[in-house]
XYZ file of N, CA, C and O in Angstrom:
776
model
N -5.535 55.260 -26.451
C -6.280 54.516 -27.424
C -5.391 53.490 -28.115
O -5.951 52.400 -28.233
N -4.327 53.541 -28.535
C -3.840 52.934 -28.970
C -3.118 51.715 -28.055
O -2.721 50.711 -28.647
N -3.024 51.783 -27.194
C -3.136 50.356 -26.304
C -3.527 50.080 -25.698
O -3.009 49.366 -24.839
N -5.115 50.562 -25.704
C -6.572 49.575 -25.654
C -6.428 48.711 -27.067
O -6.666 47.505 -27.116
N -6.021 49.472 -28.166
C -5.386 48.724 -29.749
C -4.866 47.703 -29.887
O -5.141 46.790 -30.665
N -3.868 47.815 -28.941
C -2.749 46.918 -28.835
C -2.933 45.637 -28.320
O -2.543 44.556 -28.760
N -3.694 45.954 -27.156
C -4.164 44.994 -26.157
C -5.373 44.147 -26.903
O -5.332 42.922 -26.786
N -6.346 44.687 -27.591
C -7.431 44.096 -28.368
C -7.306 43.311 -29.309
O -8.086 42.453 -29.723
N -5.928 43.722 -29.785
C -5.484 43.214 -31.251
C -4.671 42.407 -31.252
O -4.370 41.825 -32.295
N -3.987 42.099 -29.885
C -3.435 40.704 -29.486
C -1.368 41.116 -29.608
O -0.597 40.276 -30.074
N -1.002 42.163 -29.218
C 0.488 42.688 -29.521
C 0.739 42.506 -28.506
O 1.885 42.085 -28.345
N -0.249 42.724 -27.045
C 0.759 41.962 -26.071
C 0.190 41.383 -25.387
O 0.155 41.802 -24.230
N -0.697 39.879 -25.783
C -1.029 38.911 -25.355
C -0.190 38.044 -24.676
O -0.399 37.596 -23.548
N 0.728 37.825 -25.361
C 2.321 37.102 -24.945
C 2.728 37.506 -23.768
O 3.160 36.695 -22.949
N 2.642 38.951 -23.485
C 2.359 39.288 -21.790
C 1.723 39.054 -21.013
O 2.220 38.702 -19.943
N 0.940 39.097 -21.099
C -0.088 39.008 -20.263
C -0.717 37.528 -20.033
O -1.381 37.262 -19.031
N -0.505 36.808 -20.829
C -0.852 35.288 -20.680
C 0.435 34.836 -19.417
O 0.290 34.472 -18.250
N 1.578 35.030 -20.172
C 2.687 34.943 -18.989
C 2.555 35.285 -17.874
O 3.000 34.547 -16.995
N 1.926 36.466 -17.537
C 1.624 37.211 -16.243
C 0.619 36.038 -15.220
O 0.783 35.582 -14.089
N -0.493 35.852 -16.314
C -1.217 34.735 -15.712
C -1.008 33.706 -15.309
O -1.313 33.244 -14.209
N -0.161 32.970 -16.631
C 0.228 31.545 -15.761
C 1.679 31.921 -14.679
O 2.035 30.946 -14.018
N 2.112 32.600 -14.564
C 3.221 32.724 -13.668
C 2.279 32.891 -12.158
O 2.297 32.185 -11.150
N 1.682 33.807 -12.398
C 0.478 33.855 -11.025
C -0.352 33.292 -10.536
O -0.729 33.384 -9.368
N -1.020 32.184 -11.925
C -1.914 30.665 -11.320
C -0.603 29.863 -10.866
O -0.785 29.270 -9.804
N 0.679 29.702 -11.418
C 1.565 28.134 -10.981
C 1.936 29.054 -9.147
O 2.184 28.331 -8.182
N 1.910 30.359 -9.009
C 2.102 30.659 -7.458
C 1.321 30.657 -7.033
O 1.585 30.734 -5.833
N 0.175 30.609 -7.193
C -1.014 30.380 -6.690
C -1.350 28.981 -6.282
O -1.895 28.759 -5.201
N -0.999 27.921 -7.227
C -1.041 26.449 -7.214
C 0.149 26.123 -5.913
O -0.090 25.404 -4.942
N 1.466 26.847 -6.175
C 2.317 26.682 -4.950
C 1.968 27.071 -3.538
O 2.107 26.191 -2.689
N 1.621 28.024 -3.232
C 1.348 28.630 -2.090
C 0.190 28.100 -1.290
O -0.160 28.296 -0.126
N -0.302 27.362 -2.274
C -1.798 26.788 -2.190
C -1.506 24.762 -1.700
O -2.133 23.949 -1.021
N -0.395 24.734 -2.414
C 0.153 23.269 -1.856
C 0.817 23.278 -0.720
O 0.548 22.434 0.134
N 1.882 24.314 -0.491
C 2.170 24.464 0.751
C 1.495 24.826 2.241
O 2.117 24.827 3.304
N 0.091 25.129 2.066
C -1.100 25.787 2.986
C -1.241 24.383 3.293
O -1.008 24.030 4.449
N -1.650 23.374 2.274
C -2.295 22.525 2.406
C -1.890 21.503 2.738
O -2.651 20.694 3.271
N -0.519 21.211 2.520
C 0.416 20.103 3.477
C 0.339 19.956 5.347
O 0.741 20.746 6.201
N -0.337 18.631 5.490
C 0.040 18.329 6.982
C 1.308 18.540 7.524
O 2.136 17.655 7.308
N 1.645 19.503 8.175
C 3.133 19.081 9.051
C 2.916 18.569 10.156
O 2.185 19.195 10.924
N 3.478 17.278 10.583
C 3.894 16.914 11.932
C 4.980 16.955 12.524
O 6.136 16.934 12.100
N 4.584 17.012 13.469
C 6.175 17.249 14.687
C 6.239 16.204 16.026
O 5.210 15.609 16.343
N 7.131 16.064 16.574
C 7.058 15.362 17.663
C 8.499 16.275 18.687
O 9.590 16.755 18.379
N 7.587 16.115 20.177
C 8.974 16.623 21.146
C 10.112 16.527 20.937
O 10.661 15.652 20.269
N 10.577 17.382 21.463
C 12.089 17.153 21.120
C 13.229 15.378 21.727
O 13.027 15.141 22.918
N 13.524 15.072 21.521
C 14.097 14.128 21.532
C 13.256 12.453 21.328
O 13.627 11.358 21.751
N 11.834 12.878 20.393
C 11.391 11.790 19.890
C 12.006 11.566 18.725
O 12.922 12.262 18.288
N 11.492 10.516 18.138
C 11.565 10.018 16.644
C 10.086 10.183 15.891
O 9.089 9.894 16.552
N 9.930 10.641 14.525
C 8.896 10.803 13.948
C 8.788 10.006 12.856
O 9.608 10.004 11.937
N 7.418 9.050 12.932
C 7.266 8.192 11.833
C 6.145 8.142 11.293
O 5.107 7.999 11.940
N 6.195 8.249 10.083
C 4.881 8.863 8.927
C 4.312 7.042 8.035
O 4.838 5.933 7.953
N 3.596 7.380 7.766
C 3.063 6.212 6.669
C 1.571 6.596 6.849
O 1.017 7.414 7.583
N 1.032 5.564 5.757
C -0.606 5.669 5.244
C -1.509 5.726 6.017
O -2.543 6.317 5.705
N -1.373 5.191 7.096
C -2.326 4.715 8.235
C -2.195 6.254 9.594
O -2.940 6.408 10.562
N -0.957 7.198 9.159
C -1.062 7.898 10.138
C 0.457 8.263 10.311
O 1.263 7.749 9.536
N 1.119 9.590 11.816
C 2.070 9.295 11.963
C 1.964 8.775 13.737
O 0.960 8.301 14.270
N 3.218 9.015 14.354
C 3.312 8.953 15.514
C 4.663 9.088 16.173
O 5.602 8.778 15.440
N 4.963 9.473 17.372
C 6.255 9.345 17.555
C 6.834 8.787 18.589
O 6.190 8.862 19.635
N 7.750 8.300 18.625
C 8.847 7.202 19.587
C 9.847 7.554 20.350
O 10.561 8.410 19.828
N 10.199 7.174 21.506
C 11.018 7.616 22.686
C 11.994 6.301 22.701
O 11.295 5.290 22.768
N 13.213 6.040 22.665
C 13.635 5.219 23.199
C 14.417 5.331 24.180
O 15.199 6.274 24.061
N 14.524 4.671 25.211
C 15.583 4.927 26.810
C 16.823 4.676 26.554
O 17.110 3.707 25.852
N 17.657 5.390 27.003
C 19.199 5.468 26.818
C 19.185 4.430 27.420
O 18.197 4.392 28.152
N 19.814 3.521 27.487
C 20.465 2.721 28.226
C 19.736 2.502 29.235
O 20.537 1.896 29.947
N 18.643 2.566 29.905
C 18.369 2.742 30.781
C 17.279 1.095 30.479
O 16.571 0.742 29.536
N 17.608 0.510 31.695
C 17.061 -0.916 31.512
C 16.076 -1.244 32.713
O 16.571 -1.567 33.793
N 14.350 -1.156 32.525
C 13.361 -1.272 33.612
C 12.457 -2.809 33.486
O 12.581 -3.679 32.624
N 11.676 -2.777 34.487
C 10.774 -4.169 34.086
C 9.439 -3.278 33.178
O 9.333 -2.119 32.775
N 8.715 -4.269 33.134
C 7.535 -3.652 32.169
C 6.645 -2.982 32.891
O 5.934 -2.216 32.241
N 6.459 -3.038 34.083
C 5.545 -2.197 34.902
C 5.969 -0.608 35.285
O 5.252 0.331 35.632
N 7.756 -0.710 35.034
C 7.770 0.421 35.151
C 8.412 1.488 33.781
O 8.740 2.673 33.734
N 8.383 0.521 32.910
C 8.471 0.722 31.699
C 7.025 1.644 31.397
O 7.176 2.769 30.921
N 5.879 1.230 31.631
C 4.408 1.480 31.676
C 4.233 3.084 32.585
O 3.763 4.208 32.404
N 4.854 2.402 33.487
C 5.153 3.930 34.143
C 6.024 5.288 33.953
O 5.774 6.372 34.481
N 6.860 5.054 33.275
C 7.945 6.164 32.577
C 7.414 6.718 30.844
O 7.776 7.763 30.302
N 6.704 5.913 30.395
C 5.621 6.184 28.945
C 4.653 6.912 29.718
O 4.337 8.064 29.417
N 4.323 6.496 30.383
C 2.571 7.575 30.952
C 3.729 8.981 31.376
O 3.664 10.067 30.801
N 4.609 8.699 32.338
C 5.323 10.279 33.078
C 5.189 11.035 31.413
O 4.524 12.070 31.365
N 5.769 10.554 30.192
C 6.044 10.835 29.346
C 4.876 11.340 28.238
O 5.040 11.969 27.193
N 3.472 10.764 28.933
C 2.286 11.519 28.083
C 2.123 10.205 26.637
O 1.565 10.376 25.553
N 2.698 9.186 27.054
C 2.562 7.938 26.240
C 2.824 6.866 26.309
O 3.601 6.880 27.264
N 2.753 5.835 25.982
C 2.367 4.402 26.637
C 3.576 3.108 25.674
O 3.990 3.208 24.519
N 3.785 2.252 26.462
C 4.882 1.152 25.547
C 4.203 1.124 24.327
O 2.995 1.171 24.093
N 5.383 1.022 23.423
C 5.114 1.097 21.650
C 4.401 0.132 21.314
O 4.944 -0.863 21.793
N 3.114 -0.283 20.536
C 2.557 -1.050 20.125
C 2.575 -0.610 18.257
O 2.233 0.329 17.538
N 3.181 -1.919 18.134
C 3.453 -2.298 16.397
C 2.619 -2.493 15.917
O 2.636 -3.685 15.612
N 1.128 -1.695 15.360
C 0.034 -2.442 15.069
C 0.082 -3.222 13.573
O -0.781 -4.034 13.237
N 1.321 -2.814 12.665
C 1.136 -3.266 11.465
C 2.623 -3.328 11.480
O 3.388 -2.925 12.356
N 2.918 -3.971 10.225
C 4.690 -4.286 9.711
C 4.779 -3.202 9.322
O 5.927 -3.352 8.903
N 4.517 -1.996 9.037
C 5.392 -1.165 8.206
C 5.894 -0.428 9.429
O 7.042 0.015 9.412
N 5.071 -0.253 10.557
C 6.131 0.306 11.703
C 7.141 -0.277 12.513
O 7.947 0.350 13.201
N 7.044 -1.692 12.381
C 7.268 -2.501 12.963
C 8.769 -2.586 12.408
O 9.469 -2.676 13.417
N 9.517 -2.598 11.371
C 10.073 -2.890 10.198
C 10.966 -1.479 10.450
O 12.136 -1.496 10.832
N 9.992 0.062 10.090
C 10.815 1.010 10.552
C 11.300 0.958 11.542
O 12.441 0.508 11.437
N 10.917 1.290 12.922
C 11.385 0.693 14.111
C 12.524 0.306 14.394
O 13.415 0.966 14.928
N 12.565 -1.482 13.828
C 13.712 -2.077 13.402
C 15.365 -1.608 12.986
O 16.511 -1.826 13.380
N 14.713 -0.894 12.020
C 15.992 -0.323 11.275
C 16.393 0.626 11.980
O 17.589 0.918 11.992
N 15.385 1.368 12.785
C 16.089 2.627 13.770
C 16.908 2.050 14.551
O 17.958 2.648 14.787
N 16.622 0.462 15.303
C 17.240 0.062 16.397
C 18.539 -0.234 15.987
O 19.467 0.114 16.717
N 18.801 -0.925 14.749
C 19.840 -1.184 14.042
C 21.201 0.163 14.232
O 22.181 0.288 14.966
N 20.747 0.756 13.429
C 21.479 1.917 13.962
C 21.592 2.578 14.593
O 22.293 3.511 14.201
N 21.059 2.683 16.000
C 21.331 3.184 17.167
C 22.074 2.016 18.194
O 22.879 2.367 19.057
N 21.738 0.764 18.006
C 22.549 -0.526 18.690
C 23.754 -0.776 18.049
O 23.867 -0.729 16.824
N 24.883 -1.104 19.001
C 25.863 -1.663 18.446
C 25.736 -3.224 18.412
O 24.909 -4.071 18.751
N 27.100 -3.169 17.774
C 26.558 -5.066 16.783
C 27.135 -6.082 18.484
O 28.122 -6.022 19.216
N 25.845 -6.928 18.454
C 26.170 -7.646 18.955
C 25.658 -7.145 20.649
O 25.845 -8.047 21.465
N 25.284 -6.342 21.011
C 24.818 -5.690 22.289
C 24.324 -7.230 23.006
O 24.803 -7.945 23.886
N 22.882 -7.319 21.952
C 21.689 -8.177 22.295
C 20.559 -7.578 22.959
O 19.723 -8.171 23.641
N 20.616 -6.283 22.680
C 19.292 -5.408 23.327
C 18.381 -6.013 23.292
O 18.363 -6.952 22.496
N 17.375 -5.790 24.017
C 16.303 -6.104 24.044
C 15.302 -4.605 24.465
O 15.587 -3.682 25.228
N 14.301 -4.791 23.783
C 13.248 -3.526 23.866
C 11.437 -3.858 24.217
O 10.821 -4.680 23.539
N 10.926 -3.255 25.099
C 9.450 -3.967 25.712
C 9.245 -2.954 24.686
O 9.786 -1.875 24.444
N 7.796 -3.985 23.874
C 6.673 -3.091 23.338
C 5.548 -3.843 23.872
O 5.645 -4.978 24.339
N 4.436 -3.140 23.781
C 3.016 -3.260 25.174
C 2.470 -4.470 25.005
O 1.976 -4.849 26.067
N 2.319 -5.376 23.983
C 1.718 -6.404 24.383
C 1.516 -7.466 25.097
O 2.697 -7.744 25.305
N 1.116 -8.019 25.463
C 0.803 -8.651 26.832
C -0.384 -9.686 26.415
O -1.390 -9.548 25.719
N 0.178 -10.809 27.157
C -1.094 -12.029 27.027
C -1.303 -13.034 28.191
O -0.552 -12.695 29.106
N -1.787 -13.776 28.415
C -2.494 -14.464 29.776
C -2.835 -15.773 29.949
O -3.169 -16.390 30.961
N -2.653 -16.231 28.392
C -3.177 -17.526 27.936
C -1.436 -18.272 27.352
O -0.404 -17.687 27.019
N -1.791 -19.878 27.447
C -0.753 -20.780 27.046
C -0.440 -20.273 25.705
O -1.095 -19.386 25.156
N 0.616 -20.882 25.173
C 1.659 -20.042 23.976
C 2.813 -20.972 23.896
O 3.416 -21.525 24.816
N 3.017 -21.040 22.509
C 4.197 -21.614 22.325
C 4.765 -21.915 21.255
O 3.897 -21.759 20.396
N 6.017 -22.369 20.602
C 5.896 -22.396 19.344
C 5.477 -23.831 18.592
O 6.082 -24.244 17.602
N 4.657 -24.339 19.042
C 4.233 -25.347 18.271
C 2.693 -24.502 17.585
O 1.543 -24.811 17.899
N 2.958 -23.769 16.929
C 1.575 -23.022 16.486
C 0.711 -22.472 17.383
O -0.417 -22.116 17.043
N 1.143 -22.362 18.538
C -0.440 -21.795 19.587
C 0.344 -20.498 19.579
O 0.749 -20.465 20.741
N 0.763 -19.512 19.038
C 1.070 -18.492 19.670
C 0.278 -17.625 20.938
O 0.849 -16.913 21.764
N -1.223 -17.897 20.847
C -1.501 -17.244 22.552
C -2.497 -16.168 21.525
O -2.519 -15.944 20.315
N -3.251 -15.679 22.670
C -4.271 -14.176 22.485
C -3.380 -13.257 22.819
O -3.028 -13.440 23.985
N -2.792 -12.243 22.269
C -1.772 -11.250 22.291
C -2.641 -9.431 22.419
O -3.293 -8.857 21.547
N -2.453 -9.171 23.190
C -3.494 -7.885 22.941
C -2.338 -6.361 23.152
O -1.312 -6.069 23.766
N -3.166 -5.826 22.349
C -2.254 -4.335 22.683
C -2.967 -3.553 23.576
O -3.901 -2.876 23.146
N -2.615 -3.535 25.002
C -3.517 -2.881 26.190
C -3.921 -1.302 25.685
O -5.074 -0.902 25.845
N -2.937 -0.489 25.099
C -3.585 0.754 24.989
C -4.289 1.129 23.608
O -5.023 2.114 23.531
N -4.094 0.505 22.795
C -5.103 0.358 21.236
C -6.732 -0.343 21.925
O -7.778 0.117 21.467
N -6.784 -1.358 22.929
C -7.493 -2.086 23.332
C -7.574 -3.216 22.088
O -8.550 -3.957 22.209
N -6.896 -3.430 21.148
C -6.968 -4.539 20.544
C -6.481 -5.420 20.575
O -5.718 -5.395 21.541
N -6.389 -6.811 19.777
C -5.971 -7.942 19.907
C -4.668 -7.964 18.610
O -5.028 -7.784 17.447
N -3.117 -8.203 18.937
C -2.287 -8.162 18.121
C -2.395 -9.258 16.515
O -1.868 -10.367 16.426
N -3.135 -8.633 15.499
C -3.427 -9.400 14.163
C -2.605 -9.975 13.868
O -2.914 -11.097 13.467
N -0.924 -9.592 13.861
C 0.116 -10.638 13.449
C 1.224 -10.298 14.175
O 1.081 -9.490 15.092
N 2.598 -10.888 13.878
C 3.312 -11.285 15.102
C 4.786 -11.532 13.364
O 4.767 -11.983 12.219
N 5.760 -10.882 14.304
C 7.450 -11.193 13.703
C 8.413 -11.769 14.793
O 9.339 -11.174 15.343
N 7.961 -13.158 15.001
C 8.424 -14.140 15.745
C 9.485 -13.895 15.625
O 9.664 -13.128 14.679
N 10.699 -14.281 16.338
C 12.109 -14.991 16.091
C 11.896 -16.406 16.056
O 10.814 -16.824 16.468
N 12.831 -17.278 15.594
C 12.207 -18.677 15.541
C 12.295 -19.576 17.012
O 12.993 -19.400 18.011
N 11.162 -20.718 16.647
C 11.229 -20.972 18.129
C 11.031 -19.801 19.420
O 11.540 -19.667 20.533
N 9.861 -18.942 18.503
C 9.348 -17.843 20.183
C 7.732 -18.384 19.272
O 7.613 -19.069 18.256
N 6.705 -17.751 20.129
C 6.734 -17.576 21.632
C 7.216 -19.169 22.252
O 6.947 -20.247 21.722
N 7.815 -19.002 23.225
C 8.097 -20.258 23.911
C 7.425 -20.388 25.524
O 7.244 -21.562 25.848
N 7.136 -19.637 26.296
C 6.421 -19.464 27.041
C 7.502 -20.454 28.235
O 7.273 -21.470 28.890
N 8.753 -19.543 28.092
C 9.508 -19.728 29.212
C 9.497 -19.463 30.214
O 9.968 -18.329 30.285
N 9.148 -19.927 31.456
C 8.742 -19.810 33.003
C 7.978 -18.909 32.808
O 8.560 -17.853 33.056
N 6.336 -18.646 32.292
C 5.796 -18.075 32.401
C 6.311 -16.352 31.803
O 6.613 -15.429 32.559
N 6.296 -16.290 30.364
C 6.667 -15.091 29.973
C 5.495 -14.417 28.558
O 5.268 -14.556 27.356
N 5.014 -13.593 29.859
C 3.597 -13.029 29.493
C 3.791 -11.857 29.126
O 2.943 -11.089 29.581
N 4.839 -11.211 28.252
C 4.879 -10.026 27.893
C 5.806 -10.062 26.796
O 6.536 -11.052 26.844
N 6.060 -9.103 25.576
C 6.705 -8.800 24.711
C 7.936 -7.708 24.694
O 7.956 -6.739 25.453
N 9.009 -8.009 23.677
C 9.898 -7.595 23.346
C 10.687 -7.517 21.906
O 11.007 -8.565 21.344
N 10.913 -6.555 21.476
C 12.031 -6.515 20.391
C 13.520 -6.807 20.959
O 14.233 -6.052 21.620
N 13.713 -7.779 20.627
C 15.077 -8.864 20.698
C 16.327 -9.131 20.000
O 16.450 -10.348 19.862
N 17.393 -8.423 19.460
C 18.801 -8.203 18.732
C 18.389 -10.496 18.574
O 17.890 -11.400 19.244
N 18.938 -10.310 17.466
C 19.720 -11.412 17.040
C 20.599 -11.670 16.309
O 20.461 -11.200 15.180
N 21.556 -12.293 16.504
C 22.323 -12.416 15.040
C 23.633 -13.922 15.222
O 23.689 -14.737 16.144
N 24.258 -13.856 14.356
C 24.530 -15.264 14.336
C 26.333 -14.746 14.665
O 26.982 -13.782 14.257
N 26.715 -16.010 15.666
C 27.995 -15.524 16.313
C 29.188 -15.042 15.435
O 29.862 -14.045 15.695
N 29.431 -16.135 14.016
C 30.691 -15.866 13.350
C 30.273 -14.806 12.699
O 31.268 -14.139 12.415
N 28.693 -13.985 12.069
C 28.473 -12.927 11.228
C 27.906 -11.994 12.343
O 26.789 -11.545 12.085
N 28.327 -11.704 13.254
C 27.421 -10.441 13.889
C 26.906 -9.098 13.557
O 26.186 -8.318 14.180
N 27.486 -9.045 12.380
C 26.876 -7.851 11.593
C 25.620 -8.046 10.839
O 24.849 -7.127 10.564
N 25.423 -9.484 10.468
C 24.354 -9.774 10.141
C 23.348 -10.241 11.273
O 23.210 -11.375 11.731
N 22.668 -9.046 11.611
C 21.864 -9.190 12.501
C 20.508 -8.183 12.482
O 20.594 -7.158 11.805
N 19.224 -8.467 13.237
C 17.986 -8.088 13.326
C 17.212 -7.987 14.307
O 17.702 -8.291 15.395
N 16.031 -7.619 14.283
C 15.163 -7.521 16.582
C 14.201 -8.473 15.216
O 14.096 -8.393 13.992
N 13.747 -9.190 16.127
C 12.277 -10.126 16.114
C 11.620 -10.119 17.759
O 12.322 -9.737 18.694
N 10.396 -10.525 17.934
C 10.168 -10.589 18.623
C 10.180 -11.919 19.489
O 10.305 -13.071 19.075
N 10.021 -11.483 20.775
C 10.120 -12.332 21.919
C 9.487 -11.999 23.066
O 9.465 -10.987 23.768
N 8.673 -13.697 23.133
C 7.952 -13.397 24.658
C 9.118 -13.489 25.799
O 10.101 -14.218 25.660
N 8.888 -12.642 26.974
C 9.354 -12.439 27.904
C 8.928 -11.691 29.055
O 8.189 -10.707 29.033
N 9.606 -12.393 30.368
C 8.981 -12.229 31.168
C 8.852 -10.824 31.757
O 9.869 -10.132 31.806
N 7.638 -10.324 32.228
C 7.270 -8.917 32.656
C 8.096 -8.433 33.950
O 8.044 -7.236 34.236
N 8.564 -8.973 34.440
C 9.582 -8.841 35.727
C 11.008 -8.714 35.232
O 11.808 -8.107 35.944
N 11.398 -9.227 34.084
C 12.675 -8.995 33.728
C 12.995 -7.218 33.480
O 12.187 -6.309 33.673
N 14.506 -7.090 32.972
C 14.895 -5.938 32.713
C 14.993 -6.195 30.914
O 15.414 -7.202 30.345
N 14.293 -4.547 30.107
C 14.651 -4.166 28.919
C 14.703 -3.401 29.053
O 14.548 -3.062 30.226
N 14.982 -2.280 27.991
C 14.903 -1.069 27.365
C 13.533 -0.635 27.157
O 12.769 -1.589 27.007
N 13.065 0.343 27.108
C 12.256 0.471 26.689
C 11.381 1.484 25.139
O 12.393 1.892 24.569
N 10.794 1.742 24.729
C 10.155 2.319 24.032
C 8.902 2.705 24.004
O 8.023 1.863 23.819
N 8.617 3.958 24.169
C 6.974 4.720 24.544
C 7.064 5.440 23.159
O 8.040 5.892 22.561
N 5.609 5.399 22.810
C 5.027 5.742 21.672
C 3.965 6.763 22.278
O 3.640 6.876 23.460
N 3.454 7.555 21.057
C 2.749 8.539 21.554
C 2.459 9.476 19.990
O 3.196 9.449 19.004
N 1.100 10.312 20.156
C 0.270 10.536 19.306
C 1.313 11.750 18.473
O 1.820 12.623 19.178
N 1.527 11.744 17.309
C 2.482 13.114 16.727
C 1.464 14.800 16.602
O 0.251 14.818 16.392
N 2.049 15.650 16.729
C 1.466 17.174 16.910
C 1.400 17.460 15.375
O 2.317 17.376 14.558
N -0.104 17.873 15.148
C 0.127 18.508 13.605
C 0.655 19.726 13.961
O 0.441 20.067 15.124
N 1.508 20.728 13.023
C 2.049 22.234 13.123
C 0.856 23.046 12.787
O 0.930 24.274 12.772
């Protein structure tokens, strides 16, 4: 009886309120952690998150193909040349290449787009499409003076540049180029929720 008393009369409220919120804020935790997306990607991808989604990226050691069979080593792989649909991947990307390239290489990297029509840099850049989105590329991170539509160069690339006396100051922009040549490549592909 006397602490049904106790308890009624408020002597150990101070407990028991504590008890509660200690057990709603684990409750609130356990409950945020349930509820978090995890993604993952195979082992020796790269995983990249933002608003629009994630996805993940393969890049080829060293290994330098034309674009057809660039196309073909992304499918063996369960995914298709990287298509940049917006700058914020486009940008990450970038910075990965940065630090995985040494200064001054001049890598070059195929991502999927592809076009069919005249191009050049007097403002026509061309109908640019991303074959496996099935869309048409909305914008474009030229290097200057691209597209140039040199002997017929109907396909895309991320392109090292940088200036001879600062080679550390350097960046990939893009560049049309031809689908028969040799790059590097990069296959993209859908990320695994956990």
């Amino acid at each position: 009886k006397q602490w049904y008393q106790r308890r009624v009369h408020g002597d150990s409220n101070i407990g028991v309120i504590f008890e509660m919120k200690f057990l709603l804020a684990l409750l609130v935790l356990v409950a945020g952690v349930w509820a978090q997306d995890t993604y993952k990607c195979p082992d020796g991808w790269m995983l990249e998150e933002d608003r629009s989604g994630c996805r993940c990226f393969l890049l080829s050691d060293g290994e330098s193909v034309t674009k057809d069979d660039a196309n073909i080593l992304c499918a063996f792989h369960q995914g298709w040349v990287a298509e940049l649909d917006h700058p914020g991947i486009n940008y990450w990307l970038k910075s990965k290449l940065l630090d995985i390239t040494d200064v001054g290489e001049y890598a070059q990297f195929w991502l999927g787009a592809t076009t069919e029509g005249r191009h050049d840099p007097d403002h026509n850049q061309g109908v640019w499409t991303w074959p496996h989105k099935g869309s048409e590329v909305g914008w474009f991170d030229w290097a200057d003076g691209e597209p140039n539509d040199y002997h017929n160069e109907n396909c895309l690339v991320l392109h090292e540049y940088h200036d001879i006396f600062f080679p550390w100051a350097r960046d990939y922009f893009w560049n049309d180029f031809s689908c028969d040549e040799s790059a590097h490549y990069i296959c993209e592909k859908e990320c695994q929720l956990i």
